[in-house]
Amino acid sequence: MKFKDILGLSLGNLRRRKWRTVLTVTGVFIGTISVVIMLSLGFGLKTSMTEEMSSYVGMNEITIQYNGSDSSMQITDTKLSEFKELGFVKKCDPLLAAAVELEQGKWSISATIIGVSSDEMAKIPIGEGCAPSLDGGELEVVIGNQIITDAYDSRTYYYPYWENRELADMDFMGDIVYFKFPSKDSFRIDEDGNVINTARKKIVPIVGMVEGDINTYNKYSYGVYAEVESLKAYLKKVYKGGAIPGQPTDRNGNPLNYWVYQMVTITVNDKEDVEEAVAYFRELGYQVDNNQEWLEQTNSILFIAQCVLGGIGAIALLVAAIGITNTITMSTYERRKEIGIMKVLGCDISDIGGMFIGEAAFIGFLGGVVGVILSYGISVVVNILAGPMAAQAIEISNLKLSVIPMWLPFVAIAFSTLIGVMAGYFPARKATKMSPLLAIRNE
Amino acid sequence: MEQLEKKVVIDVKDLYKTYMVGDEKVRALDGVTFQVNEGEFVAIVGTSGSGKSTLLNMMAGLEPPTKGQIQVAGKRIEKMKENQLVRLRRNKVGFIFQSFNLIGTMNAEENVALPLMFRGVDKQVRVKKAREMLDMVGLTKHRKHIPTQMSGGQQQRVGIARALVVNPSIVFADEPTGNLDSATTEDILGLMRRLVNEQNKTLVMVTHDRELAQVADRVIHIKDGKIIKIDINKKENVENEEA
Ligand SMILES: Nc1ncnc2c1ncn2[C@@H]1O[C@H](COP(=O)(O)OP(=O)(O)O)[C@@H](O)[C@H]1O
Ligand SMILES: [Mg+2]
C-alpha cells in the first residue's frame, strides 16, 4: 500500500472524528507549550546572565566589603598595599562612596558619588558626553541614565516618576546642577520651626551620561561616577579639613588621616585563583562577592528550575500521550469490523498498523505545530510583560526572559510526533491482531 | 472428460475444526475432503450450524484448522502466517459477504477501489478500474453513492465489483443473498453466474438454500461437519441460467 494512501486513510479517520481529534490535539499542544516555554525561560535567563557576566565583570574579579565594627579590618590604603602583596592578587581597585544631593530648580535627587579607579571608570559605557578627564584636575562626573527617575520635588516630596511615571524636567548635561554635600549638622531647625539646610552647595561639572535610555538598566544606571583620587581631593576641599561623612574620626569627631573604602574590587591573576581568594578573604572576615560563584549558583538554580518546569511539561505531555493512546484505542474498537474487512480484502497487516500509527503521529505532529506557533506568541508576551520586571529584580540589562533557540521548534515538533507514534504503537498493534472473522459474523 | 483435465485450485484433505465451548467440544468440521477445479462454481449447502462458514473461512485463510490440509492456488495455507495469508488473498482471492460489509464512509467507487489501494495501485488507475467494474455490475449511476444511499441489492453489486476488481482466480461468497429479498436474490445470483462464466473464475458459495444451490456446477451437501453428498448439475442447467 502506498504511504500516501495510508496517510489518506489516517487523515480521513481524524477528519471524521473532528471533535475528538481537536480535543486530543489540544492536550498535545498544551504539553508542547509547557515544555517549549519552560525551556525558553531557562535559555533566556541563562543567555542573558552569561552575557551580562562576561560583558561587564571579568570572571577573575572578586569584590570585598567590610561591614563590621573592627577598625583594624577597614579597607584602607595600607590594607590595599597588603592585599597587593598576596601572590594571587593582580590589582586592587578601591571604591569610595560619598552621599550627595543633586539639585536643579525645585527638583532634588539623593544620590551617591562613587569614586572608582581609572580602570573601573574605563568600563563604564558612556552615551551622551564623554568620560571624566583623568588628569587629576577638577572633579568631573558621569551620571547614571536612570537616576532621573529618583527625582523629587524638594518641598512637596512628590516623586513624579514613581507616582505618575512622569520624568522631572531636569537637564543634567545642559544646565547647572548643584551638588549638596551633607555634614553632621546639615539640617537645623530655626526658631520658627523652618528646616534650614546648611549642606555645602557646589557646582560639579557633569561631563557624560551612562549609555542607555530611561528603560535600559545596567549596573551604573543609578550612580554618579568620578575618578577616586580626584574625588578624595575634592571632598577634602569641600569639608575644609573637617570630618567627611562615612570617613573615620577620633572620639571627638575630628577626622583621622586616612581613607576608608566601602568596597574594593580585587583582580586575581587567573580564574583558577578565584576560589582561593574568596576563601582567603572570607576567612579574614570580609564579605566577599564574586560572579563566578554567583554564576554557578544561578546556573544550578536555573538548572533545577528548568528541571522542575520541564517536569511539569513532561507530565503534561505524558497526559497528552495517554489521551492519544485512548483516542486511538477507541478508534480501533469502533473500526473492528472495518479492520476485519480490510484483512479479508488483503490489506497488509503492517498497513493496518501504519494507519493507526499515522493517526497518532498526525495528532502529535499537529499538536506540536500548534504548540510551537502558540509558544512563539506566549514568548513574546512574556518578554513584553514580565521581562522588564524580571530585569530589575535580577539586575540585568536587556533581559530576554524567554528565548526560543532556532532548533527548539523543530525538536519540539519531532518530539511531539514521536510521542504520538509511541502512544499509538500499542493500540495499533492490537488492531493488527484483531480477527478478520469480525468482518464475517453478522450482527 | 473435460472436467478431469481441469486444474485443481482448492484441495481440502481431512479437515477438522473443533471449538471449545466451555468444557464441551464442538466439532464444526469433522473430516472433510474435496477438491474444486479451476473455473468451477461450487455451492456448499447445509442447515444452519452445519459448518459451512467454518469451512469457507478456512479455505480463505481466515481461521486455522485444528487438523488437516488445505491447498489453495497451489499453496498449502494451513500453516501460513497471517501476513502470508493476507498476501495470498490480496493476489488470488475475492470475498463476497452476506451483509455486504462495504466501508460506510466511502462511496461505491472508493469501496470498489479499496483492494487495489491495498495493492499499491495508483489512484487514477484504480478509479478507472473501479468505474469499469461498476459499469459491469450495472451501477454506473451510483458511483458516488455511499452504502446507506443504496438498496441491499445495489450494495451487494458493489460487493461483487469489489471482490472482482483485483481479477482474483478464486471468489468466496458466504450466503451472498442471505440479506436480500427473492427477486434481488435471483438478480445477484444471475450476475455471479454470468461473471464466473465470462471471466472463468472459480467460485465457492455457501448457502442454506438448496434451491439457490442449483445454480452451481456442483453442490456439496454438508451436515454436522461432514460431507453427506455431492451433486453434479447438468450442463443444460447452466446454459438456462445464461440465457
Ligand atoms: N468461534 C466459535 N466458537 C465456538 N463455536 C463456534 C464458533 N464458530 C462456529 N462455531 C460452531 O461451529 C458450528 C458450525 O458453525 P458455522 O460454520 O458457522 O455454521 P454454518 O455457517 O453452517 O451455519 C456451529 O455449531 C457453531 O456453533
Ligand atoms: Mg454461516
XYZ file of C-alpha atoms and ligand atoms in Angstrom:
714
model
C 0.000 0.000 0.000
C 1.283 3.459 -0.851
C 2.368 5.692 2.031
C 0.191 8.440 0.586
C -2.858 6.187 0.773
C -2.162 5.076 4.352
C -1.845 8.724 5.327
C -5.027 9.485 3.413
C -6.935 6.856 5.399
C -5.474 8.159 8.681
C -6.396 11.754 7.924
C -9.843 10.694 6.748
C -10.458 8.998 10.070
C -9.253 12.017 12.008
C -11.409 14.323 9.941
C -14.427 12.132 10.564
C -13.906 12.370 14.325
C -13.173 16.079 14.299
C -14.181 16.897 17.818
C -12.241 14.062 19.371
C -9.215 14.928 17.241
C -9.380 18.564 18.318
C -9.533 17.570 21.987
C -6.604 15.197 21.693
C -4.561 17.729 19.732
C -5.366 20.279 22.435
C -3.811 18.001 25.015
C -0.669 17.688 22.919
C -0.263 21.384 22.216
C -0.734 22.288 25.856
C 2.028 19.837 26.679
C 4.220 21.199 23.892
C 3.684 24.791 25.003
C 4.611 23.876 28.567
C 7.832 22.223 27.517
C 8.818 24.886 24.979
C 8.038 27.859 27.225
C 9.705 26.305 30.228
C 12.819 25.554 28.235
C 12.745 29.006 26.667
C 12.657 30.657 30.102
C 15.704 28.719 31.087
C 17.529 29.564 27.876
C 16.526 33.208 28.165
C 17.819 33.640 31.695
C 20.929 31.666 31.064
C 21.822 33.557 27.908
C 21.158 36.958 29.473
C 23.066 36.168 32.618
C 26.062 34.700 30.933
C 26.270 37.610 28.507
C 25.883 40.082 31.336
C 28.505 38.413 33.405
C 31.118 38.180 30.738
C 30.477 41.639 29.334
C 30.586 43.737 32.479
C 32.636 41.928 35.001
C 35.597 39.718 34.432
C 35.323 36.268 35.820
C 38.633 36.698 37.618
C 37.380 39.523 39.796
C 36.022 39.462 43.320
C 34.717 42.304 45.410
C 35.201 42.581 49.147
C 33.472 44.788 51.683
C 33.726 45.205 55.402
C 30.581 45.992 57.365
C 31.794 45.211 60.889
C 32.920 47.459 63.683
C 36.561 46.387 63.989
C 38.544 49.372 62.728
C 41.602 47.246 62.067
C 39.607 45.426 59.379
C 38.594 48.529 57.480
C 39.755 48.736 53.908
C 42.391 51.458 53.835
C 45.293 52.257 51.550
C 47.561 50.349 53.951
C 45.300 47.326 53.667
C 45.289 47.644 49.895
C 49.066 47.536 49.703
C 48.986 44.462 51.957
C 46.486 42.816 49.623
C 48.670 43.623 46.628
C 51.463 41.639 48.234
C 49.373 38.454 48.084
C 50.560 36.064 45.403
C 47.250 35.645 43.648
C 46.328 39.329 43.559
C 46.943 41.172 40.330
C 45.458 44.520 41.280
C 43.094 46.270 43.675
C 40.591 48.888 42.600
C 39.102 50.673 45.606
C 35.670 52.226 45.612
C 34.819 55.281 47.668
C 31.231 56.378 48.159
C 30.033 59.800 49.264
C 26.430 60.842 49.754
C 25.287 63.863 47.801
C 22.071 65.665 46.991
C 21.692 66.822 43.371
C 19.608 69.917 42.877
C 18.189 71.772 39.895
C 15.266 74.138 40.311
C 12.692 72.560 42.551
C 13.958 69.058 41.873
C 16.274 67.075 44.137
C 17.851 63.653 43.849
C 19.504 61.773 46.705
C 22.489 60.134 45.102
C 25.894 58.696 45.852
C 29.093 59.814 44.179
C 31.118 56.749 43.610
C 34.841 57.156 43.227
C 36.374 54.405 41.159
C 39.805 53.759 39.751
C 40.547 54.883 36.225
C 40.465 51.217 35.134
C 36.965 50.855 36.505
C 35.974 54.191 35.021
C 37.000 52.963 31.598
C 34.469 50.161 31.879
C 31.505 52.498 32.230
C 29.650 52.720 28.908
C 29.162 56.393 28.075
C 26.230 57.525 25.987
C 25.895 61.291 25.755
C 29.022 63.357 26.513
C 32.349 61.869 27.463
C 34.213 60.210 30.310
C 35.727 62.452 33.018
C 39.277 63.531 32.286
C 41.719 61.652 34.452
C 44.449 64.256 34.593
C 43.907 64.866 38.315
C 42.395 68.291 37.725
C 38.937 69.495 38.761
C 36.320 66.907 39.713
C 34.179 65.762 36.807
C 31.433 63.177 36.966
C 29.398 60.848 34.796
C 25.749 60.457 35.708
C 23.549 57.361 35.530
C 20.949 57.219 32.777
C 18.102 56.205 35.088
C 18.896 58.398 38.070
C 16.321 60.982 36.970
C 13.613 58.528 37.980
C 14.587 59.238 41.611
C 13.969 62.991 41.294
C 11.551 64.527 43.785
C 10.108 67.932 44.476
C 12.155 69.168 47.469
C 9.175 70.944 49.075
C 6.356 68.505 48.491
C 8.345 65.291 48.343
C 6.461 64.376 45.188
C 8.222 61.701 43.123
C 6.846 62.209 39.600
C 8.284 59.027 38.170
C 7.344 56.642 40.926
C 3.935 58.169 41.416
C 2.914 59.056 37.871
C 5.551 57.660 35.531
C 6.451 61.218 34.577
C 10.014 62.464 34.294
C 11.170 65.544 36.194
C 12.220 68.299 33.763
C 15.865 68.254 34.795
C 18.706 68.795 32.346
C 21.951 67.276 33.573
C 24.097 67.997 30.590
C 22.953 71.448 29.523
C 22.128 73.213 32.762
C 23.867 73.719 36.080
C 23.282 71.013 38.677
C 24.105 71.825 42.289
C 25.798 69.149 44.368
C 24.951 69.477 48.059
C 27.394 67.647 50.310
C 25.824 66.880 53.693
C 27.593 67.338 57.013
C 26.822 66.249 60.550
C 24.665 69.318 61.082
C 23.265 69.702 57.607
C 19.748 70.192 58.816
C 18.951 72.685 61.528
C 15.591 73.818 62.692
C 15.433 77.529 63.389
C 13.312 79.320 65.991
C 10.323 79.473 63.645
C 10.481 75.745 63.039
C 11.833 76.004 59.475
C 14.259 73.439 58.303
C 17.494 75.059 57.271
C 19.791 73.110 55.065
C 23.337 74.068 55.701
C 24.883 71.467 53.443
C 27.798 72.625 51.329
C 26.438 73.552 47.924
C 28.838 73.205 44.967
C 28.763 73.033 41.218
C 30.362 69.908 39.782
C 30.543 69.560 36.007
C 28.627 66.564 34.647
C 30.551 65.619 31.541
C 28.762 62.479 30.459
C 25.837 60.203 30.920
C 25.790 56.432 31.153
C 24.654 54.756 27.972
C 21.010 53.756 27.591
C 17.587 55.354 27.713
C 15.270 55.664 30.662
C 14.219 51.993 30.426
C 17.626 50.450 29.911
C 19.168 49.279 33.114
C 22.765 48.444 33.737
C 24.673 48.426 36.983
C 25.828 52.035 36.509
C 22.334 53.381 35.785
C 21.670 54.869 39.232
C 25.156 56.097 40.205
C 27.234 59.241 39.856
C 30.772 58.242 38.970
C 34.051 60.046 39.500
C 37.709 59.120 39.498
C 38.600 58.161 43.054
C 41.715 60.312 43.549
C 40.013 63.451 42.230
C 37.023 62.686 44.449
C 39.253 62.381 47.510
C 40.945 65.675 46.771
C 37.613 67.333 46.132
C 35.990 66.039 49.326
C 38.954 67.300 51.354
C 38.463 70.710 49.819
C 34.692 70.706 50.338
C 34.882 69.743 54.002
C 37.884 72.011 54.550
C 39.780 69.527 56.699
C 36.669 68.762 58.759
C 35.051 65.343 59.181
C 33.827 63.752 55.944
C 30.632 61.688 56.388
C 31.419 57.981 56.204
C 35.109 58.518 56.911
C 36.835 57.690 60.230
C 37.029 60.198 63.071
C 38.523 60.095 66.538
C 36.453 60.163 69.716
C 35.976 63.896 69.453
C 34.731 63.795 65.924
C 37.954 65.016 64.341
C 38.948 63.416 61.064
C 41.711 60.833 61.028
C 44.417 60.956 58.459
C 43.398 58.092 56.213
C 40.584 56.970 53.917
C 38.272 54.026 54.385
C 36.934 52.474 51.189
C 33.473 50.974 51.097
C 34.494 48.298 48.668
C 37.451 47.035 46.715
C 37.483 45.059 43.501
C 40.348 42.604 43.517
C 41.533 41.146 40.255
C 43.298 37.825 40.663
C 45.939 36.556 38.302
C 43.881 33.717 36.999
C 40.322 32.423 37.010
C 41.522 29.421 38.976
C 42.708 31.704 41.780
C 39.192 32.967 42.436
C 38.311 30.154 44.768
C 41.445 30.594 46.842
C 40.961 34.364 47.008
C 37.327 34.035 48.050
C 38.267 31.598 50.807
C 41.160 33.792 51.983
C 39.120 36.982 52.384
C 36.127 35.180 53.881
C 38.457 33.659 56.423
C 39.657 37.161 57.340
C 36.053 38.210 57.954
C 35.220 40.213 54.824
C 32.060 39.982 52.856
C 33.167 38.558 49.523
C 31.176 38.511 46.320
C 32.201 37.108 43.020
C 30.450 36.477 39.806
C 31.801 33.053 39.182
C 30.334 31.769 42.382
C 27.153 33.648 41.709
C 27.007 32.378 38.173
C 27.479 28.820 39.321
C 24.799 29.226 41.931
C 22.445 30.864 39.494
C 23.149 28.197 36.949
C 22.372 25.436 39.373
C 19.192 27.199 40.479
C 18.274 27.687 36.840
C 19.002 24.071 36.162
C 16.730 22.988 38.977
C 14.070 25.423 37.804
C 14.342 24.079 34.279
C 14.085 20.533 35.532
C 11.011 21.343 37.589
C 9.397 23.307 34.775
C 10.426 20.744 32.194
C 8.984 18.095 34.503
C 5.644 19.872 34.528
C 5.812 19.962 30.747
C 6.736 16.297 30.645
C 3.748 15.429 32.806
C 1.526 17.495 30.529
C 2.922 15.602 27.544
C 2.503 12.286 29.315
C -1.149 13.109 29.921
C -1.410 14.103 26.270
C 0.182 10.795 25.277
C -2.367 8.912 27.358
C -5.020 10.949 25.564
C -3.630 9.855 22.208
C -3.499 6.205 23.288
C -7.080 6.479 24.436
C -8.232 8.109 21.220
C -6.511 5.524 19.040
C -7.797 2.647 21.182
C -11.334 3.960 20.804
C -10.742 4.361 17.109
C -9.583 0.749 16.723
C -12.562 -0.618 18.638
C -15.006 1.451 16.660
C -13.476 0.106 13.481
C -13.053 -3.536 14.442
C -15.308 -4.536 11.621
C -13.529 -2.296 9.144
C -10.182 -3.794 10.162
C -11.640 -7.254 9.607
C -12.928 -6.297 6.168
C -9.562 -4.838 5.248
C -7.834 -8.046 6.282
C -10.236 -10.180 4.283
C -9.705 -7.944 1.266
C -5.958 -8.422 1.545
C -4.711 -5.316 3.287
C -1.214 -5.839 4.661
C -1.179 -6.127 8.436
C 1.607 -3.582 8.662
C -0.512 -1.149 6.659
C -3.359 -1.512 9.149
C -0.918 -0.789 11.978
C 0.546 2.042 9.950
C -2.875 3.583 9.506
C -3.424 3.870 13.251
C 0.138 4.930 13.987
C -0.307 7.511 11.253
C -3.370 8.839 13.040
C -1.488 9.036 16.320
C 1.584 10.592 14.709
C -0.516 13.200 12.967
C -2.220 14.141 16.241
C 1.238 14.501 17.789
C 2.550 16.466 14.806
C -0.422 18.809 14.679
C -0.248 19.363 18.441
C 3.467 20.107 18.085
C 2.963 22.619 15.285
C 0.099 24.416 17.031
C 2.053 24.325 20.296
C 5.183 25.817 18.715
C 3.225 28.596 16.997
C 1.429 29.495 20.219
C 4.709 29.257 22.128
C 6.240 31.981 19.960
C 3.271 34.199 20.797
C 3.464 33.446 24.500
C 7.224 34.001 24.459
C 6.765 37.487 23.001
C 4.061 38.319 25.544
C 6.208 37.044 28.420
C 9.135 39.175 27.267
C 6.994 42.284 26.957
C 5.074 41.891 30.215
C 7.401 40.161 32.621
C 10.773 40.944 31.047
C 11.360 44.486 32.417
C 10.204 43.470 35.886
C 12.475 40.481 35.999
C 15.327 42.563 34.576
C 15.122 44.901 37.562
C 14.733 42.087 40.034
C 17.906 40.334 38.965
C 19.781 43.460 37.870
C 20.373 42.550 34.297
C 20.038 44.809 31.309
C 18.459 43.763 28.024
C 16.946 40.742 29.659
C 15.010 38.417 27.411
C 13.155 36.219 29.828
C 12.112 33.760 27.151
C 14.411 32.772 24.313
C 13.416 30.076 21.791
C 16.572 28.813 20.072
C 16.355 28.052 16.345
C 16.457 24.316 16.883
C 13.789 24.154 19.564
C 10.664 24.296 17.346
C 11.978 21.500 15.150
C 12.932 19.333 18.091
C 9.596 20.090 19.783
C 7.567 19.070 16.718
C 9.703 15.987 16.127
C 9.327 15.088 19.780
C 5.554 15.524 19.896
C 5.265 13.466 16.712
C 7.426 10.783 18.284
C 5.212 10.822 21.350
C 2.240 10.341 19.032
C 3.919 7.362 17.385
C 4.786 5.797 20.734
C 1.328 6.471 22.147
C -0.256 4.936 19.075
C 2.039 1.941 18.881
C 0.275 -0.406 21.289
C -3.304 0.257 20.218
C -2.160 -0.032 16.600
C -0.503 -3.351 17.316
C -3.654 -4.558 18.998
C -5.612 -3.510 15.948
C -3.437 -5.635 13.694
C -4.213 -8.647 15.878
C -7.974 -8.286 15.575
C -9.554 -11.270 13.897
C -10.799 -10.938 10.328
C -13.762 -13.071 11.376
C -15.231 -9.966 12.975
C -15.994 -8.871 9.444
C -17.785 -12.038 8.591
C -20.079 -12.508 11.534
C -23.374 -10.866 11.139
C -24.973 -8.545 13.671
C -13.648 -35.992 -19.607
C -13.230 -32.300 -19.962
C -13.748 -31.934 -16.192
C -10.861 -34.220 -15.344
C -8.330 -32.260 -17.361
C -9.054 -29.135 -15.404
C -6.604 -27.884 -12.817
C -7.397 -28.311 -9.131
C -7.307 -24.908 -7.424
C -8.627 -25.867 -3.995
C -7.682 -29.150 -2.392
C -9.098 -29.881 1.065
C -7.946 -33.041 2.818
C -9.206 -34.496 6.115
C -10.143 -31.173 7.557
C -11.171 -30.947 11.211
C -12.154 -27.989 13.301
C -13.021 -28.287 16.951
C -14.211 -25.371 19.061
C -14.152 -25.476 22.819
C -17.343 -24.046 24.230
C -16.812 -24.106 27.954
C -15.718 -27.677 28.661
C -17.551 -29.058 25.692
C -16.006 -29.816 22.306
C -17.976 -28.685 19.271
C -16.905 -30.431 16.082
C -17.678 -27.786 13.483
C -15.820 -29.776 10.819
C -15.396 -33.490 11.170
C -13.102 -34.803 8.434
C -13.891 -33.011 5.189
C -12.195 -33.883 1.898
C -12.977 -32.431 -1.548
C -11.484 -30.560 -4.488
C -12.533 -27.586 -6.545
C -11.424 -27.205 -10.136
C -10.459 -24.073 -11.970
C -13.443 -22.218 -13.413
C -15.895 -24.239 -11.380
C -18.878 -22.874 -9.450
C -19.310 -24.914 -6.298
C -22.107 -24.451 -3.790
C -21.815 -25.670 -0.202
C -25.245 -26.370 1.202
C -26.389 -27.311 4.675
C -28.605 -26.274 7.514
C -27.631 -23.569 9.916
C -24.803 -24.686 12.164
C -23.687 -27.466 9.850
C -20.199 -25.977 9.447
C -20.423 -24.271 6.055
C -18.994 -20.926 7.134
C -16.252 -22.606 9.115
C -15.220 -24.488 6.007
C -15.283 -21.389 3.809
C -13.353 -19.293 6.318
C -10.681 -21.930 6.472
C -10.329 -22.052 2.711
C -9.975 -18.262 2.722
C -7.332 -18.477 5.425
C -9.353 -16.503 7.934
C -9.185 -19.250 10.540
C -6.705 -22.077 11.095
C -7.933 -25.705 11.059
C -7.461 -27.993 14.042
C -6.216 -30.731 11.751
C -5.918 -31.420 8.026
C -4.588 -29.849 4.867
C -5.790 -27.036 2.653
C -4.138 -26.184 -0.621
C -5.243 -23.024 -2.389
C -3.821 -21.942 -5.744
C -1.005 -24.421 -5.349
C -0.031 -23.288 -1.852
C -0.508 -25.056 1.471
C -2.165 -22.459 3.661
C -2.938 -24.202 6.943
C 0.451 -23.334 8.447
C 0.849 -19.911 6.878
C 1.441 -16.786 8.947
C -1.224 -14.125 8.823
C 0.785 -11.766 6.631
C 1.327 -14.556 4.064
C -2.398 -15.321 4.115
C -3.224 -11.668 3.605
C -0.864 -11.544 0.644
C -2.449 -14.655 -0.856
C -5.928 -13.154 -0.541
C -4.725 -9.869 -1.965
C -3.363 -11.575 -5.079
C -5.695 -14.515 -5.650
C -8.922 -14.279 -3.674
C -12.098 -12.221 -3.765
C -14.656 -12.309 -0.982
C -18.381 -11.558 -1.041
C -20.108 -11.118 2.325
C -23.652 -11.791 3.423
C -24.009 -8.335 4.975
C -22.093 -6.659 2.110
C -19.534 -5.125 4.502
C -18.923 -2.001 2.493
C -16.971 0.753 4.256
C -19.724 3.112 5.363
C -17.715 6.269 4.901
C -16.686 5.523 1.342
C -18.770 5.810 -1.791
C -19.311 2.933 -4.242
C -16.295 3.842 -6.350
C -13.956 4.100 -3.356
C -15.226 0.830 -1.925
C -14.590 -0.984 -5.174
C -11.141 0.607 -5.484
C -10.114 -0.384 -1.954
C -8.499 -3.777 -2.752
C -6.487 -2.018 -5.482
C -5.332 0.535 -2.925
C -4.101 -2.356 -0.791
C -2.081 -3.478 -3.782
C -0.455 -0.066 -4.096
C -2.166 0.816 -7.381
C -2.149 4.491 -8.381
C -5.278 6.429 -7.644
C -6.100 7.260 -11.264
C -5.659 3.675 -12.364
C -7.762 2.259 -9.560
C -10.575 4.751 -10.030
C -10.701 3.888 -13.722
C -10.775 0.182 -12.894
C -13.450 0.674 -10.227
C -15.634 2.519 -12.705
C -15.321 -0.288 -15.203
C -16.376 -2.757 -12.520
C -19.341 -0.616 -11.511
C -20.387 -0.351 -15.161
C -20.187 -4.108 -15.378
C -22.477 -4.690 -12.388
C -24.872 -2.026 -13.649
C -24.199 0.733 -11.127
C -22.823 3.407 -13.459
C -25.132 5.987 -11.936
C -24.350 5.084 -8.344
C -20.598 5.633 -8.310
C -20.757 8.426 -5.798
C -23.384 6.890 -3.529
C -22.379 5.806 -0.073
C -23.761 2.465 1.204
C -26.666 3.999 3.138
C -27.846 5.618 -0.089
C -28.166 2.247 -1.854
C -30.543 -0.708 -1.618
C -29.358 -4.121 -0.415
C -29.151 -5.416 -3.966
C -27.137 -2.416 -5.082
C -24.809 -2.782 -2.131
C -24.207 -6.419 -2.947
C -23.435 -5.452 -6.547
C -20.796 -3.105 -5.166
C -19.577 -6.006 -3.007
C -19.281 -8.213 -6.102
C -17.491 -5.486 -8.041
C -15.083 -5.079 -5.119
C -14.425 -8.833 -4.997
C -13.666 -8.981 -8.712
C -11.743 -5.734 -9.168
C -8.355 -7.356 -8.495
C -9.166 -10.060 -11.029
C -8.867 -12.899 -8.493
C -8.783 -16.519 -9.649
C -10.947 -17.639 -6.709
C -14.035 -15.967 -5.247
C -15.617 -16.966 -1.953
C -19.141 -15.974 -1.072
C -20.808 -16.686 2.276
C -24.594 -16.504 1.937
C -24.289 -13.627 -0.573
C -28.063 -13.361 -0.892
C -28.877 -14.021 2.763
C -29.918 -10.426 3.366
C -31.817 -9.922 0.104
C -35.417 -10.464 -0.991
C -36.147 -13.214 -3.522
C -36.291 -11.033 -6.637
C -32.971 -9.390 -5.842
C -31.525 -12.755 -4.904
C -32.183 -14.017 -8.406
C -30.594 -10.890 -9.845
C -27.449 -11.271 -7.803
C -27.107 -14.998 -8.430
C -27.580 -14.402 -12.134
C -24.866 -11.750 -12.057
C -22.471 -14.048 -10.197
C -23.158 -16.906 -12.568
C -22.577 -14.652 -15.567
C -19.294 -13.223 -14.256
C -17.948 -16.670 -13.370
C -18.677 -17.894 -16.845
C -17.371 -14.821 -18.633
C -14.202 -14.449 -16.626
C -13.539 -18.115 -15.860
C -13.417 -17.581 -12.104
C -13.580 -20.295 -9.527
C -16.489 -19.538 -7.215
C -17.273 -21.202 -3.904
C -20.600 -20.140 -2.486
C -22.114 -21.076 0.859
C -25.878 -21.155 1.210
C -28.513 -22.830 3.345
C -30.986 -22.786 0.426
C -30.989 -25.958 -1.683
C -32.915 -24.167 -4.434
C -30.319 -21.476 -4.845
C -27.545 -24.050 -4.850
C -28.911 -25.414 -8.109
C -27.306 -22.532 -9.968
C -23.861 -24.061 -9.231
C -21.965 -26.644 -11.287
C -21.531 -28.807 -8.262
C -23.317 -28.879 -4.913
C -21.606 -30.180 -1.795
C -24.089 -31.104 0.924
C -22.786 -30.836 4.437
C -24.296 -31.888 7.754
C -22.770 -31.818 11.234
C -19.370 -31.038 9.788
C -19.369 -33.915 7.326
C -19.954 -34.101 3.583
C -23.010 -36.240 3.023
C -23.469 -35.895 -0.744
C -22.046 -34.204 -3.823
C -24.390 -33.415 -6.755
C -23.147 -32.576 -10.245
C -25.650 -30.421 -12.099
C -26.299 -30.914 -15.777
C -24.724 -28.513 -18.198
C -28.176 -27.525 -19.551
C -28.957 -26.057 -16.215
C -26.057 -23.695 -16.556
C -26.995 -22.718 -20.092
C -30.561 -21.968 -18.989
C -29.214 -19.614 -16.404
C -27.116 -17.869 -19.029
C -29.987 -17.435 -21.442
N -15.938 -19.154 17.172
C -16.694 -20.212 17.511
N -16.662 -20.676 18.765
C -17.389 -21.739 19.122
N -18.188 -22.384 18.304
C -18.283 -21.988 17.016
C -17.524 -20.866 16.563
N -17.793 -20.666 15.261
C -18.692 -21.649 14.931
N -18.957 -22.416 15.974
C -19.835 -23.579 15.958
O -19.463 -24.435 14.913
C -20.591 -24.953 14.253
C -20.564 -24.583 12.805
O -20.704 -23.181 12.641
P -20.783 -22.465 11.232
O -19.670 -22.937 10.422
O -20.907 -21.036 11.455
O -22.159 -22.999 10.674
P -22.989 -22.519 9.417
O -22.200 -21.460 8.731
O -23.139 -23.736 8.594
O -24.271 -22.029 9.935
C -21.801 -24.403 14.987
O -22.254 -25.366 15.901
C -21.269 -23.185 15.701
O -21.990 -23.012 16.891
Mg -22.756 -19.449 8.259
